[in-house]
Each structure stands twice: as structure tokens, then as C-alpha cells.
CSV table of C-alpha atoms (C1' of nucleotides) in Angstrom, one decimal:
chain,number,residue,atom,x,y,z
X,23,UNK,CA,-8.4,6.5,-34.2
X,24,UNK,CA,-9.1,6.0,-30.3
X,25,UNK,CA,-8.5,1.9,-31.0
X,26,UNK,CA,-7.5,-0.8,-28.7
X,27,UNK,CA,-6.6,-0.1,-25.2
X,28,UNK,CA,-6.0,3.3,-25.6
X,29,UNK,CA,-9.5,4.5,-23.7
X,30,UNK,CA,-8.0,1.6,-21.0
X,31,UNK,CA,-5.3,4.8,-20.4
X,32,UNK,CA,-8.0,7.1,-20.1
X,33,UNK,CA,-9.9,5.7,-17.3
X,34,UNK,CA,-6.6,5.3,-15.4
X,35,UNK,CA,-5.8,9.0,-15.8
X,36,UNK,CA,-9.0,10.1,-15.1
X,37,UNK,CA,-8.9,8.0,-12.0
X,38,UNK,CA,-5.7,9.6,-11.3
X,39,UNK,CA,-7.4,12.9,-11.4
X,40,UNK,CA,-10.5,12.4,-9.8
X,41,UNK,CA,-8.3,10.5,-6.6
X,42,UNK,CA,-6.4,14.0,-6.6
X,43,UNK,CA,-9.5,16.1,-6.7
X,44,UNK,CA,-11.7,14.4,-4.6
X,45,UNK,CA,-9.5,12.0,-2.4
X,46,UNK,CA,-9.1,8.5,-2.5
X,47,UNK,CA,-12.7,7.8,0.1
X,48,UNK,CA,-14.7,10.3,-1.9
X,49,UNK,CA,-13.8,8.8,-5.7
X,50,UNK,CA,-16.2,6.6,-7.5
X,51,UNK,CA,-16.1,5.1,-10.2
X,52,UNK,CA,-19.1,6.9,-11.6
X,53,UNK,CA,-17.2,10.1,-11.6
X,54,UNK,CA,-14.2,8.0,-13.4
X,55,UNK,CA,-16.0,7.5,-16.3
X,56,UNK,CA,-17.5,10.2,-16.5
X,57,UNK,CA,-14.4,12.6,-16.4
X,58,UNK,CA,-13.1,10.0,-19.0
X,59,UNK,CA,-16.2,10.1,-21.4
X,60,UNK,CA,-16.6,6.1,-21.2
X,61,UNK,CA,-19.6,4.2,-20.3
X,62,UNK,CA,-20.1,2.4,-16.6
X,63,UNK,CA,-19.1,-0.8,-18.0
X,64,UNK,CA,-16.0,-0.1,-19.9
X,65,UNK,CA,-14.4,0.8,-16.6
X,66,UNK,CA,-15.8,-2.9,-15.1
X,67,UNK,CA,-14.5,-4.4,-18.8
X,68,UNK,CA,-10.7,-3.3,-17.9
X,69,UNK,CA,-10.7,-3.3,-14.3
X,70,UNK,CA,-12.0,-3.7,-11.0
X,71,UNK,CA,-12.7,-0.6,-8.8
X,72,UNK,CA,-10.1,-1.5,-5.5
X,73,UNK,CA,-7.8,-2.4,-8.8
X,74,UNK,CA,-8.2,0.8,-10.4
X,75,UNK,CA,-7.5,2.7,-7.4
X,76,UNK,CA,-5.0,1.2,-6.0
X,77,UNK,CA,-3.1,1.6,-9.6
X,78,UNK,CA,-3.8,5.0,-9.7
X,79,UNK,CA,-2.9,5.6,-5.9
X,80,UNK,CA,0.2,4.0,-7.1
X,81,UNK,CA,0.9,5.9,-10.4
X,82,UNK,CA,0.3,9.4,-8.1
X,83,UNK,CA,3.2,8.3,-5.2
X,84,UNK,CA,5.5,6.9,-7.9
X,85,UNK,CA,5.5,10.6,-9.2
X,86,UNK,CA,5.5,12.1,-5.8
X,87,UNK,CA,8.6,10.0,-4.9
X,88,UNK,CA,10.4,11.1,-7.6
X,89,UNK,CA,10.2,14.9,-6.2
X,90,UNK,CA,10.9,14.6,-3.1
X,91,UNK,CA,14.6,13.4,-3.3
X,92,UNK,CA,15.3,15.2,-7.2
X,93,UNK,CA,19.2,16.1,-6.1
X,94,UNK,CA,20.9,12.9,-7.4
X,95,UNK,CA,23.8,12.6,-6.2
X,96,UNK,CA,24.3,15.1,-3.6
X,97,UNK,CA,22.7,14.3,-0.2
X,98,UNK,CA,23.2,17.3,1.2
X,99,UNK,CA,21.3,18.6,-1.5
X,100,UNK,CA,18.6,16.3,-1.6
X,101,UNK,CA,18.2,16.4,2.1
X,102,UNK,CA,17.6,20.6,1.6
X,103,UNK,CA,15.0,20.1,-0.7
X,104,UNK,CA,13.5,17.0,1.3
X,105,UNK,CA,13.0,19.6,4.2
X,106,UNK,CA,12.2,22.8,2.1
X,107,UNK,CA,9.8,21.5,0.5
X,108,UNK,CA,8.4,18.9,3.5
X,109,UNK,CA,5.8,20.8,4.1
X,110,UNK,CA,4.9,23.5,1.4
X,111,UNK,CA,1.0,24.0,1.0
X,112,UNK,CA,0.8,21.9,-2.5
X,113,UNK,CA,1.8,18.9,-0.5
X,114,UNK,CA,-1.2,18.8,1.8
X,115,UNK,CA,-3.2,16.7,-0.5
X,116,UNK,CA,-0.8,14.3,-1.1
X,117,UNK,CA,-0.9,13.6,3.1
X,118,UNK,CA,-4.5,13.3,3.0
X,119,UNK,CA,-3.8,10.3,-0.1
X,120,UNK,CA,-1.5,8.8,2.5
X,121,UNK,CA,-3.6,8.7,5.1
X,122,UNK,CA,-6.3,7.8,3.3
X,123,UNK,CA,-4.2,5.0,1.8
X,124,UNK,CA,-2.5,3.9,5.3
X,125,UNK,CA,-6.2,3.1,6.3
X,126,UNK,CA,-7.6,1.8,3.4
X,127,UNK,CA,-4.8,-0.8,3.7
X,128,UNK,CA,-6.5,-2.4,6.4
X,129,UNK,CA,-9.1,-3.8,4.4
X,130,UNK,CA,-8.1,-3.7,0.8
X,131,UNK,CA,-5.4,-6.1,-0.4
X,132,UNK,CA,-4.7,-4.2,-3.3
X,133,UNK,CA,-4.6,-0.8,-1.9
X,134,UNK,CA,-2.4,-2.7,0.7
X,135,UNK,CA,0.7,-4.1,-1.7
X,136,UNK,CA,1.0,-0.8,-3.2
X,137,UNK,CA,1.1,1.4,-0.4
X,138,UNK,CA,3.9,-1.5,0.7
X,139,UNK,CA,5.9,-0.6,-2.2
X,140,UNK,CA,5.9,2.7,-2.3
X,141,UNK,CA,6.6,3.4,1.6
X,142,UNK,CA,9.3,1.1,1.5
X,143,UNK,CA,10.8,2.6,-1.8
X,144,UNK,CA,10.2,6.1,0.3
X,145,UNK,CA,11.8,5.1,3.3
X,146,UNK,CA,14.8,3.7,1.7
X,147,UNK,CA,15.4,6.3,-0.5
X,148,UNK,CA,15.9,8.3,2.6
X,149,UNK,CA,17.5,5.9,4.2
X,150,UNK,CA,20.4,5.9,1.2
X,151,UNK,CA,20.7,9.8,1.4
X,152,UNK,CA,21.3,10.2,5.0
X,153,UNK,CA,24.0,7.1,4.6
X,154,UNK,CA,25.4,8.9,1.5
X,155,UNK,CA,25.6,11.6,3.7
X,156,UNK,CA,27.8,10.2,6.1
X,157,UNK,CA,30.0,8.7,3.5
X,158,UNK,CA,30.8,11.6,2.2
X,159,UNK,CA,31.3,13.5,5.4
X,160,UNK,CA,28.3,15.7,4.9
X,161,UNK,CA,27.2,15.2,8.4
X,162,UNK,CA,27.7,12.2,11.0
X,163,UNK,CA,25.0,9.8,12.0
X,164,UNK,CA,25.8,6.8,14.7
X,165,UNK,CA,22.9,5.1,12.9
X,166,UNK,CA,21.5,6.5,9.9
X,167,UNK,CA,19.4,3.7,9.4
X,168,UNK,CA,18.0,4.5,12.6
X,169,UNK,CA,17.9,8.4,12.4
X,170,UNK,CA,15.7,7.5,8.9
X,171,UNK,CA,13.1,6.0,10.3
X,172,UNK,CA,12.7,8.7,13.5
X,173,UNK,CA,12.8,11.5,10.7
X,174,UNK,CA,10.6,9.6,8.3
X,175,UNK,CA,7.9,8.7,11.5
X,176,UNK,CA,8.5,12.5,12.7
X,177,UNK,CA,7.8,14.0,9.2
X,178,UNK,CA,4.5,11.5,9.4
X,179,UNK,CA,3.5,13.1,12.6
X,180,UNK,CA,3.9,16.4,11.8
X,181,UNK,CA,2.0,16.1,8.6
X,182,UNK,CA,-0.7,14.5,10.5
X,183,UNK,CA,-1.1,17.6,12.6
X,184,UNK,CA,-0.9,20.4,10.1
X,185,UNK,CA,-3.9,17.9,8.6
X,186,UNK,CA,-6.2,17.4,11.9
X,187,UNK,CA,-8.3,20.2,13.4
X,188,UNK,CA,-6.1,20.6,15.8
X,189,UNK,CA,-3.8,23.9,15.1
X,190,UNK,CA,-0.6,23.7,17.1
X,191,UNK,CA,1.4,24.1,14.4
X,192,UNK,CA,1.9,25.6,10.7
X,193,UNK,CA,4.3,25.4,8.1
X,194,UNK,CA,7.2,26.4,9.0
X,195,UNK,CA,7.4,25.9,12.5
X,196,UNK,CA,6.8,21.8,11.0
X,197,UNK,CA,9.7,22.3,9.1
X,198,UNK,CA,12.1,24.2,11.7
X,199,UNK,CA,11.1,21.0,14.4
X,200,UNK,CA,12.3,18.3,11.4
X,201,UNK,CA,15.6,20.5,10.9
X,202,UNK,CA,15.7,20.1,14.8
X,203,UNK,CA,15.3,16.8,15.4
X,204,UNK,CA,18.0,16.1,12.4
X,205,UNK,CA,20.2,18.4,14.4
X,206,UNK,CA,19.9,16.6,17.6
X,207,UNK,CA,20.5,13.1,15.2
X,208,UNK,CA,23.8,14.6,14.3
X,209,UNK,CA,24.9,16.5,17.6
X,210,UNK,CA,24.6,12.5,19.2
X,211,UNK,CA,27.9,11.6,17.2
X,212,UNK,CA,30.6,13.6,19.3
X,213,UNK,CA,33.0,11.2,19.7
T,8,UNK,CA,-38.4,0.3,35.2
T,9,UNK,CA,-36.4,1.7,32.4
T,10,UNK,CA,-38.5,4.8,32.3
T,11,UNK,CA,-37.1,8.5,30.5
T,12,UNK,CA,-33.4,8.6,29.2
T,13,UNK,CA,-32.3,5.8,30.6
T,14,UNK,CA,-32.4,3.8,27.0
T,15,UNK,CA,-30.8,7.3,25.7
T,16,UNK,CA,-27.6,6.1,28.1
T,17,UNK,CA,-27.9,2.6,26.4
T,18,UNK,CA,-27.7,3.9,22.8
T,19,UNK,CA,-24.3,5.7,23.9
T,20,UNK,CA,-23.2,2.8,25.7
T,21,UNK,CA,-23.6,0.6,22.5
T,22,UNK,CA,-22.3,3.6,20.1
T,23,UNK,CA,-19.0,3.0,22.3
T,24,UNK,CA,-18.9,-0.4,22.3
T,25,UNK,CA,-19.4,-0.6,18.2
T,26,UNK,CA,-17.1,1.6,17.8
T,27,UNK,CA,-14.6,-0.2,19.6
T,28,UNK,CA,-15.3,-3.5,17.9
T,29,UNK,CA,-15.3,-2.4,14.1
T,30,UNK,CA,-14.1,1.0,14.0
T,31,UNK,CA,-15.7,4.5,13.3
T,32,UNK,CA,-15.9,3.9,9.5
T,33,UNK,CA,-17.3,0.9,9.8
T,34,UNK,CA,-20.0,1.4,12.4
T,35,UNK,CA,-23.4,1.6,11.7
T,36,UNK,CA,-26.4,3.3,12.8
T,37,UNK,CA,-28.6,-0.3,12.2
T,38,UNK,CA,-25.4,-1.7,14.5
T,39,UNK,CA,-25.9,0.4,17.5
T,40,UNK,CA,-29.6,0.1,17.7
T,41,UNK,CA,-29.4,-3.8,17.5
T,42,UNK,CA,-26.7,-4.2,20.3
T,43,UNK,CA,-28.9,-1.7,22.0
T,44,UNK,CA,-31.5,-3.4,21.3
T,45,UNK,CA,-33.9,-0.6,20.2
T,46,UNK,CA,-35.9,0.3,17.4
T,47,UNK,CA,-34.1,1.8,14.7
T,48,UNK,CA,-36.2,5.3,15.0
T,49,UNK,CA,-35.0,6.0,18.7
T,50,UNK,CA,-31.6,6.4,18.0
T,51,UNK,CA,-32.7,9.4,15.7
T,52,UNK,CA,-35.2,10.6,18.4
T,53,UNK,CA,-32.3,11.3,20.6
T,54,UNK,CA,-29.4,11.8,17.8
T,55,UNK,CA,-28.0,12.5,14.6
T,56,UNK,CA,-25.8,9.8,13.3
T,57,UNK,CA,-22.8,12.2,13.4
T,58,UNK,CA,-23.3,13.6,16.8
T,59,UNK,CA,-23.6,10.5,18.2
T,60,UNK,CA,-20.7,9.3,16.7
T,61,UNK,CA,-18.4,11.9,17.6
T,62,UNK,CA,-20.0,11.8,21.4
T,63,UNK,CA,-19.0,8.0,21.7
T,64,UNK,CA,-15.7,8.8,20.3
T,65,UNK,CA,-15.1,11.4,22.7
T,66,UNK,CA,-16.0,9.3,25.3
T,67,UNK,CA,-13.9,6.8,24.3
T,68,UNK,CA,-10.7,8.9,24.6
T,69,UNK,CA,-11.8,10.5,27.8
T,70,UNK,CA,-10.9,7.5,29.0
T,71,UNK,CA,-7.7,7.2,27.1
T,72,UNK,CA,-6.1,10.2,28.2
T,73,UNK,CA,-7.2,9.0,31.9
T,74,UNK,CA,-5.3,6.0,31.8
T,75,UNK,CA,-2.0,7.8,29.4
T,76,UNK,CA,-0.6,9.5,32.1
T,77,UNK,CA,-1.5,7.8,35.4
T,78,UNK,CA,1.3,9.6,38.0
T,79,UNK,CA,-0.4,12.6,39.2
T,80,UNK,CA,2.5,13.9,40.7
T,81,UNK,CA,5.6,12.3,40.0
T,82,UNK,CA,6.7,13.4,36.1
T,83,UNK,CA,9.5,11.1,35.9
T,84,UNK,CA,6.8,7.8,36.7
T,85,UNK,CA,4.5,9.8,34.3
T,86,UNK,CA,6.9,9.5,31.1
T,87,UNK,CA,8.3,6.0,31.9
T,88,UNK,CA,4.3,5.1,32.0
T,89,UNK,CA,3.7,7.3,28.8
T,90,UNK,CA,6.8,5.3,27.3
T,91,UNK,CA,5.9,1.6,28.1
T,92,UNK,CA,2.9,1.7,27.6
T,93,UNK,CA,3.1,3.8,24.6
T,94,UNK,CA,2.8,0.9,22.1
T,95,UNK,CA,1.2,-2.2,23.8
T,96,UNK,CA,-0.7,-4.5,21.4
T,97,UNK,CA,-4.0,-3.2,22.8
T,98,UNK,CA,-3.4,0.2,22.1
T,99,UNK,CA,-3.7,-0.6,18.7
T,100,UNK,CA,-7.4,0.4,18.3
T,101,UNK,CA,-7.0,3.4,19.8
T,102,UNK,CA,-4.4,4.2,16.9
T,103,UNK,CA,-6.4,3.3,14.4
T,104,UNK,CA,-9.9,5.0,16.2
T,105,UNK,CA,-7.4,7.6,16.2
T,106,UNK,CA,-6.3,8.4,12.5
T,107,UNK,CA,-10.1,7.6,11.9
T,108,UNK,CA,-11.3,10.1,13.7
T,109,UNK,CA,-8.2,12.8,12.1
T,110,UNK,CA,-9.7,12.0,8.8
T,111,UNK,CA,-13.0,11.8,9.7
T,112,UNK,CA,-12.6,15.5,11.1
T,113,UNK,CA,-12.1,17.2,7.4
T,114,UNK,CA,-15.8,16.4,6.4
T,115,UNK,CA,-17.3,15.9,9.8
T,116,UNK,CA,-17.9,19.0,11.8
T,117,UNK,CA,-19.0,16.7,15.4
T,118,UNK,CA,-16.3,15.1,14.9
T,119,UNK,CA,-13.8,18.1,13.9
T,120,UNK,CA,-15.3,19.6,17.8
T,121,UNK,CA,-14.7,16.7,19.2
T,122,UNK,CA,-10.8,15.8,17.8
T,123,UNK,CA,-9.7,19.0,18.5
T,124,UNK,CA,-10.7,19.1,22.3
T,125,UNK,CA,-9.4,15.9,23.0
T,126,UNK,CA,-5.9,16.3,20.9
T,127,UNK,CA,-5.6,19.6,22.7
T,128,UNK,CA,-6.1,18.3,25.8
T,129,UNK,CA,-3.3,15.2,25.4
T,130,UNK,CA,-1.0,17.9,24.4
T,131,UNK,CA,-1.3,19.9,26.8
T,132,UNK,CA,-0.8,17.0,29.2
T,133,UNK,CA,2.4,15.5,27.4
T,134,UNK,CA,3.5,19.6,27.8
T,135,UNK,CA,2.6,19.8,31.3
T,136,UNK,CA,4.2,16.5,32.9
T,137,UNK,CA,7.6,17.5,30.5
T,138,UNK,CA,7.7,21.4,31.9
T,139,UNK,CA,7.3,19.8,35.3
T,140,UNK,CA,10.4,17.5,34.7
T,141,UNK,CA,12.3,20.6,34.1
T,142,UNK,CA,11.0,21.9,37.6
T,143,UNK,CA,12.1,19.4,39.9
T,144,UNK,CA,15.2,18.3,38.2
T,145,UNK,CA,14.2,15.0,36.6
T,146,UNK,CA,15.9,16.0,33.2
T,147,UNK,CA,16.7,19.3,31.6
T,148,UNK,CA,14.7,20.5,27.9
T,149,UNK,CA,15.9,23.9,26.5
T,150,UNK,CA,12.3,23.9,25.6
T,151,UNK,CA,9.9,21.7,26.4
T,152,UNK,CA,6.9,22.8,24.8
T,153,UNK,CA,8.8,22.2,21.6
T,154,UNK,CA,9.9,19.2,23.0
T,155,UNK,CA,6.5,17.4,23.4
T,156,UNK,CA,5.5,18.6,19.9
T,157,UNK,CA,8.3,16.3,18.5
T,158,UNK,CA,7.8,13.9,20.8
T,159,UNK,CA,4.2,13.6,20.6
T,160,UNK,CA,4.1,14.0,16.4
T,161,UNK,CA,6.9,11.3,16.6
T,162,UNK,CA,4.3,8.7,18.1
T,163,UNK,CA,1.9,9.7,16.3
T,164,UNK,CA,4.3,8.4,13.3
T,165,UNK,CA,6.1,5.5,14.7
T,166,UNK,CA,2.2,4.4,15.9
T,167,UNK,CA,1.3,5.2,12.2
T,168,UNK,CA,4.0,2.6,10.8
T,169,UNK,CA,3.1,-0.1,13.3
T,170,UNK,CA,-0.7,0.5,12.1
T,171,UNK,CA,0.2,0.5,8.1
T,172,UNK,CA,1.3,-2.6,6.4
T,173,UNK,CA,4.8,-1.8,5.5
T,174,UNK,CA,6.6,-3.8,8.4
T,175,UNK,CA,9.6,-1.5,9.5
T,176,UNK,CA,9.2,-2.1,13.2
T,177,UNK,CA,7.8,-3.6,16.1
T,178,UNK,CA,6.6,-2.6,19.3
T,179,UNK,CA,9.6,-3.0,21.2
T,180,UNK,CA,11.6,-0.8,18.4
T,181,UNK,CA,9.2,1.8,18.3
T,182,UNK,CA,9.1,2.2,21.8
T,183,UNK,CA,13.1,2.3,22.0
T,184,UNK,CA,13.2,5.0,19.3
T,185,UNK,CA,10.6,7.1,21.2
T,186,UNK,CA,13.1,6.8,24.0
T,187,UNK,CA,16.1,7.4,21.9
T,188,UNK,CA,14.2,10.7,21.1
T,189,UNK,CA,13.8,12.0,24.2
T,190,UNK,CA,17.3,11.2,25.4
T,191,UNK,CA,18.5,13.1,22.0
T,192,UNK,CA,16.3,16.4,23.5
T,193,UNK,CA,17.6,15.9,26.8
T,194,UNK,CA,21.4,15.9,25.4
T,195,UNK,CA,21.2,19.0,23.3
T,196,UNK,CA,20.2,20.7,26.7
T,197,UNK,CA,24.1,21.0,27.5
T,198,UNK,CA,25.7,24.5,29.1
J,22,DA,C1',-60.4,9.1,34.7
J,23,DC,C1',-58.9,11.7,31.1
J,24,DA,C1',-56.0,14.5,28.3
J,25,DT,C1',-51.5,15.7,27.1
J,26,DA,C1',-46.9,14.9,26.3
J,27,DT,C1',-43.3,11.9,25.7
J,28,DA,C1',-41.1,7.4,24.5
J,29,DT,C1',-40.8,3.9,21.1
J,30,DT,C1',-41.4,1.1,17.1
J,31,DG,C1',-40.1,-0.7,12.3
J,32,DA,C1',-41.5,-0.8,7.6
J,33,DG,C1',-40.0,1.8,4.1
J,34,DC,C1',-37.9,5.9,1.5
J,35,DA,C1',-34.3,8.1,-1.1
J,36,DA,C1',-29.7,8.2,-2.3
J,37,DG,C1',-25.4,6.2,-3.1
J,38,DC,C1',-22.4,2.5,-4.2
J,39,DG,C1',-19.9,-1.2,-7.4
J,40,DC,C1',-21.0,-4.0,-10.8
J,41,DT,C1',-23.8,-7.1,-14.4
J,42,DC,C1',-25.4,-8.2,-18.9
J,43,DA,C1',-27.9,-8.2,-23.1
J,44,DA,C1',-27.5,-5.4,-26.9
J,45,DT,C1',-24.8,-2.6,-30.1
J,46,DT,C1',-20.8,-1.0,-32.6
J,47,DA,C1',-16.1,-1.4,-34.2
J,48,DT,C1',-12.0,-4.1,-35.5
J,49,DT,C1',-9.6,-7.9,-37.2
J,50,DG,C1',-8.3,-12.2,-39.8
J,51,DC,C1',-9.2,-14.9,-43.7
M,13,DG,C1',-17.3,-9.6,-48.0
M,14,DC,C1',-18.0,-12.1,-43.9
M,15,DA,C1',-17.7,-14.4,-39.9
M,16,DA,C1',-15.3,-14.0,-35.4
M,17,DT,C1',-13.6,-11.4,-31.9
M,18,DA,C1',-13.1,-7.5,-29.1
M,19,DA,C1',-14.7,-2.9,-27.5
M,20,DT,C1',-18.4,-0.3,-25.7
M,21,DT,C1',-22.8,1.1,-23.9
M,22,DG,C1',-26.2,2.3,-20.1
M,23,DA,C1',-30.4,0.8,-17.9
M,24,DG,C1',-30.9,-1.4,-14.0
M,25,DC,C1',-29.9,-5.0,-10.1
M,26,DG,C1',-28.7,-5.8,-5.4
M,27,DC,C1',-27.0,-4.0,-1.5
M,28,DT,C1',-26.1,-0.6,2.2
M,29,DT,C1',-26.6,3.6,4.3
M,30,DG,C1',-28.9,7.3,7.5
M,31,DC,C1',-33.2,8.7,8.4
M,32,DT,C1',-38.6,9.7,8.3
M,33,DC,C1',-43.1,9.1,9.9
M,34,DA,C1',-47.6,7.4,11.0
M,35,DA,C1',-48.9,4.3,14.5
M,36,DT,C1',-48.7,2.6,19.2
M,37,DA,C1',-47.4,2.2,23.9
M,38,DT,C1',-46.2,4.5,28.2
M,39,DA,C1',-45.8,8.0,31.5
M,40,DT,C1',-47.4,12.3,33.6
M,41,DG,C1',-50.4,16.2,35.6
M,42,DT,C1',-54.8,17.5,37.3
DNA sequence: ACATATATTGAGCAAGCGCTCAATTATTGC
DNA sequence: GCAATAATTGAGCGCTTGCTCAATATATGT
């Protein structure tokens, strides 16, 4: 048993873990392989450290993205969820692993293609559910492209600030200002 | 010459312009002291690393929130100031000192003080020139404390995208949809 | 002058980091 | 069985970090 690559699985998802526990700054690879019962080296055999991470990083978001839009093919739907559940306390952590990430970028290449991916999956998806949405007479966007990325950099901002120190806000007033600014999007389409 | 604190003045001085060049994460004690040009023990006579950081910092965005909002009086210059300038290639540092600082503030207790004081204070200022707006009849906001929230969380995202490595938008966009924001609040204020 | 307090220095400590590498164990192909 | 190959170990290297501390220079008060 335990043959080939199968401790190379290991170390990922205990880097997976570890990133969630401790945030992506704060993990080393120390506590890697320990949490995966592996020696210092084996983790250097299979990978590299701003490798590792970034894979892991990856592997977390893919999962996250996944969530956030599960309604498949009703926008309407999806949209409720992406707004019910924008900014429920379980989600905190997964800011912090995009900001962390967002700055990491600047000076890791590998953290920097995957946090490429996965925003732009994230912000497309979004994009395609409020342009389903329109299709299908849900609600009415002049520019739903356009109304994505406001909503998308809105949600970012607001996130931020339920994050920093600074306490202007909670929860749900976060959420009722997205629903707001989503209203205003769609009251701009009177003919 | 160059008797009591004068070299404690120097050290700040330095702090601020380290920070500028290379970022909060990335300065270093042994970098201050060098541009200083002072042994490495006085910065620790006068400071802990942390306070000293989070002093420069603030100094920094004194500064900032100086130059944000120019037009004492006149709230319609004020925005159209806020809004050009709002994403100008050298504000980029000051983004980037920014989320620095945001993250820094969840382990750092200096620099939590210091975040929170100056956030406050910008928002208080976006709040104040918007409320005056209302007053004299330079646009109409059903509420413009709410208002500024979006507006300010909203470039804090749109800056966020133009920082991280997924290309989306440029200066010039960002700006427009800040604009196109305001303009939505501004409509929605119909009898 | 002299004593006292303050300013200032920089070698070096302790801790943390990612990573190497010779040695050891396990697996595989013939 | 027996090499050859791959997996695995962990002490330890090299580097960086903030910070200490005994030693020295300078200023101050009487």
C-alpha cells in the first residue's frame, strides 16, 4: 500500500488545508508536511513551494466557484443564491485567500496565472448569468457585460470592508447595498 | 548640529520613503536605517518595527486624503476631482500600500489603529462632500450616506482589478464605470 | 571640571524560512 | 535473486528578519 504518487496527493491536500487554516502568507511548508506525515524533502522531491501553493490556491477557488453560481440553468436563481450567500460568515476566509492571492500575484508568477484563471472563470460566469437573465426576460440590463463587472468590483469592495478594521458595515447591510446597486443596474433600462 | 530627535524625524522620513519605494511587506528595518543612514540599534531606541511602520503609513495617507478631495467648498469640483483623479497611474501605489495595509491590519495591532482612523476619516469625507451635493442642489441621492458606501466599496474593487493581474479594464474604463455608478444613484432619486 | 543622562553604534543572537543532499528504504523489470 | 530506479528521510545550509546589548560618543546641569 501507500505506493507511487499517492503521498504526492497528500501533500497537496494538506496544503489545501493548512492554506485554509492558516491563510495563504502564514503556510509553510514545514507545517505541509507535517499535517501530511512526510519528510521536508518529499514535499521539495514533488514540488516547489510557490508551485504547491499556487495549486492548492487553485484547487480551493475551483471548489469555491462551483458554489457560488450552483442553479444551472436558472439565472434568476443563481443570481439569489449569488447574493444570499455573498456574504454569509463561512465565506470570510475565502476573501482573505483572495486578497492574499490578489497580492501575492505581484510577485509570484505562479500564484499570478492561477489567480488569472480563476477570476476570469468567476467573472464570466457572472457575466453569462446576468446575460441569461436578460434573454430570458428575468430582468433587463442595457449592458450586462458592463453591469458584471460593477457588481463583481462592488462585491470586491464590500468584502474588503467587512475584512479591514474598519466597521461600517456588516452582513447584511453588504448584501442589501449589492441588491441595490443591481436594482439601480435594472431601473437604468426604462425605455 | 543634529543634536536630540532630530535623527528620530530622519528615521520616519526614511520609513516613508521605503515604504513608498517597495511596499509595506517588503520594507525592512535594515532598509530604513541604511537610507537613514543610522546604526541599526537607533531605530529600536526610538521604535518598534511595527509602530514605526504603521506611523509612516499613516503619514503617508495623511497626505492622501489631503490631496483626494482638494475643493474645500465647492462639492460638485470636489467629485469631478475625486473622479479623475480616481485612477491615475500614480495612484497605483497607494492602492496597493492600501490593500497592504487592509491585510496587514488582521495580525498587526499598529497598523489595525492606524487603518481604521484613516479609512474612517476618507469615508467620512466621500459622505460629507456627497450630503453637501444634496444641499446646494448639485445632484439629488435618496440617501447619500448609503450612497458613498457603494461608491467608495466600488473603487475600492474597480482599483482592486486594475492592481491584480486579470486584465478586465483600464484606467479610463474604470473611471467611466465609477461615473456610470453615480449617475445610476443619482437616477433612482426620481419623485 | 565632573558627573549624569542621553544618543548612537554595529556585531551578533535567535528564530524563521525554503530548500539541498547524502543516506536509506521500497519498488520494479529482467 | 539482483541490479536499477524511484521514493523517502531529516539534519542542516544559507539567508533574512527584528531586535539586543555592551561599548562609546555626545550633550547637559551644576
Amino acid at each position: 500500500m501507500a505506493k507511487g504518487p499517492e503521498r504526492r496527493k497528500r501533500i497537496v491536500e494538506s496544503a489545501v488545508e493548512v492554506i485554509l487554516e492558516v491563510g495563504l502568507r502564514a503556510a509553510t511548508t514545514r507545517a505541509v508536511t507535517e499535517k501530511a506525515g512526510v519528510g521536508t524533502g518529499l514535499l521539495n522531491h514533488y514540488f516547489r513551494w510557490p508551485e504547491l501553493r499556487a495549486l492548492a490556491w487553485a484547487q480551493i477557488f475551483a471548489a469555491v466557484a462551483e458554489d457560488q453560481f450552483d442553479s444551472e440553468d436558472d439565472p434568476a436563481a443563481a443570481l439569489e443564491h449569488y447574493f444570499s450567500t455573498a456574504f454569509v460568515p463561512q465565506a470570510r476566509r475565502f476573501w482573505h485567500l483572495w486578497l492574499e492571492a490578489s497580492e501575492l500575484a505581484a510577485s509570484d508568477d505562479d500564484m499570478k496565472a492561477a489567480f488569472r484563471a480563476v477570476s476570469e472563470r468567476e467573472w464570466g460566469i457572472l457575466e453569462a448569468v446576468l446575460a441569461a437573465g436578460v434573454v430570458r426576460e428575468c430582468w433587463s440590463l442595457p449592458d450586462p457585460q458592463a453591469t458584471a463587472l460593477r457588481l463583481g468590483a462592488l462585491y470586491d469592495g464590500l468584502a474588503g470592508r467587512l475584512l479591514s478594521p474598519a466597521d461600517n458595515l456588516d452582513a447584511d447591510l453588504a448584501e442589501a447595498h449589492l441588491r441595490h446597486a443591481f436594482a439601480l443596474e435594472c431601473s437604468a433600462s426604462g425605455a
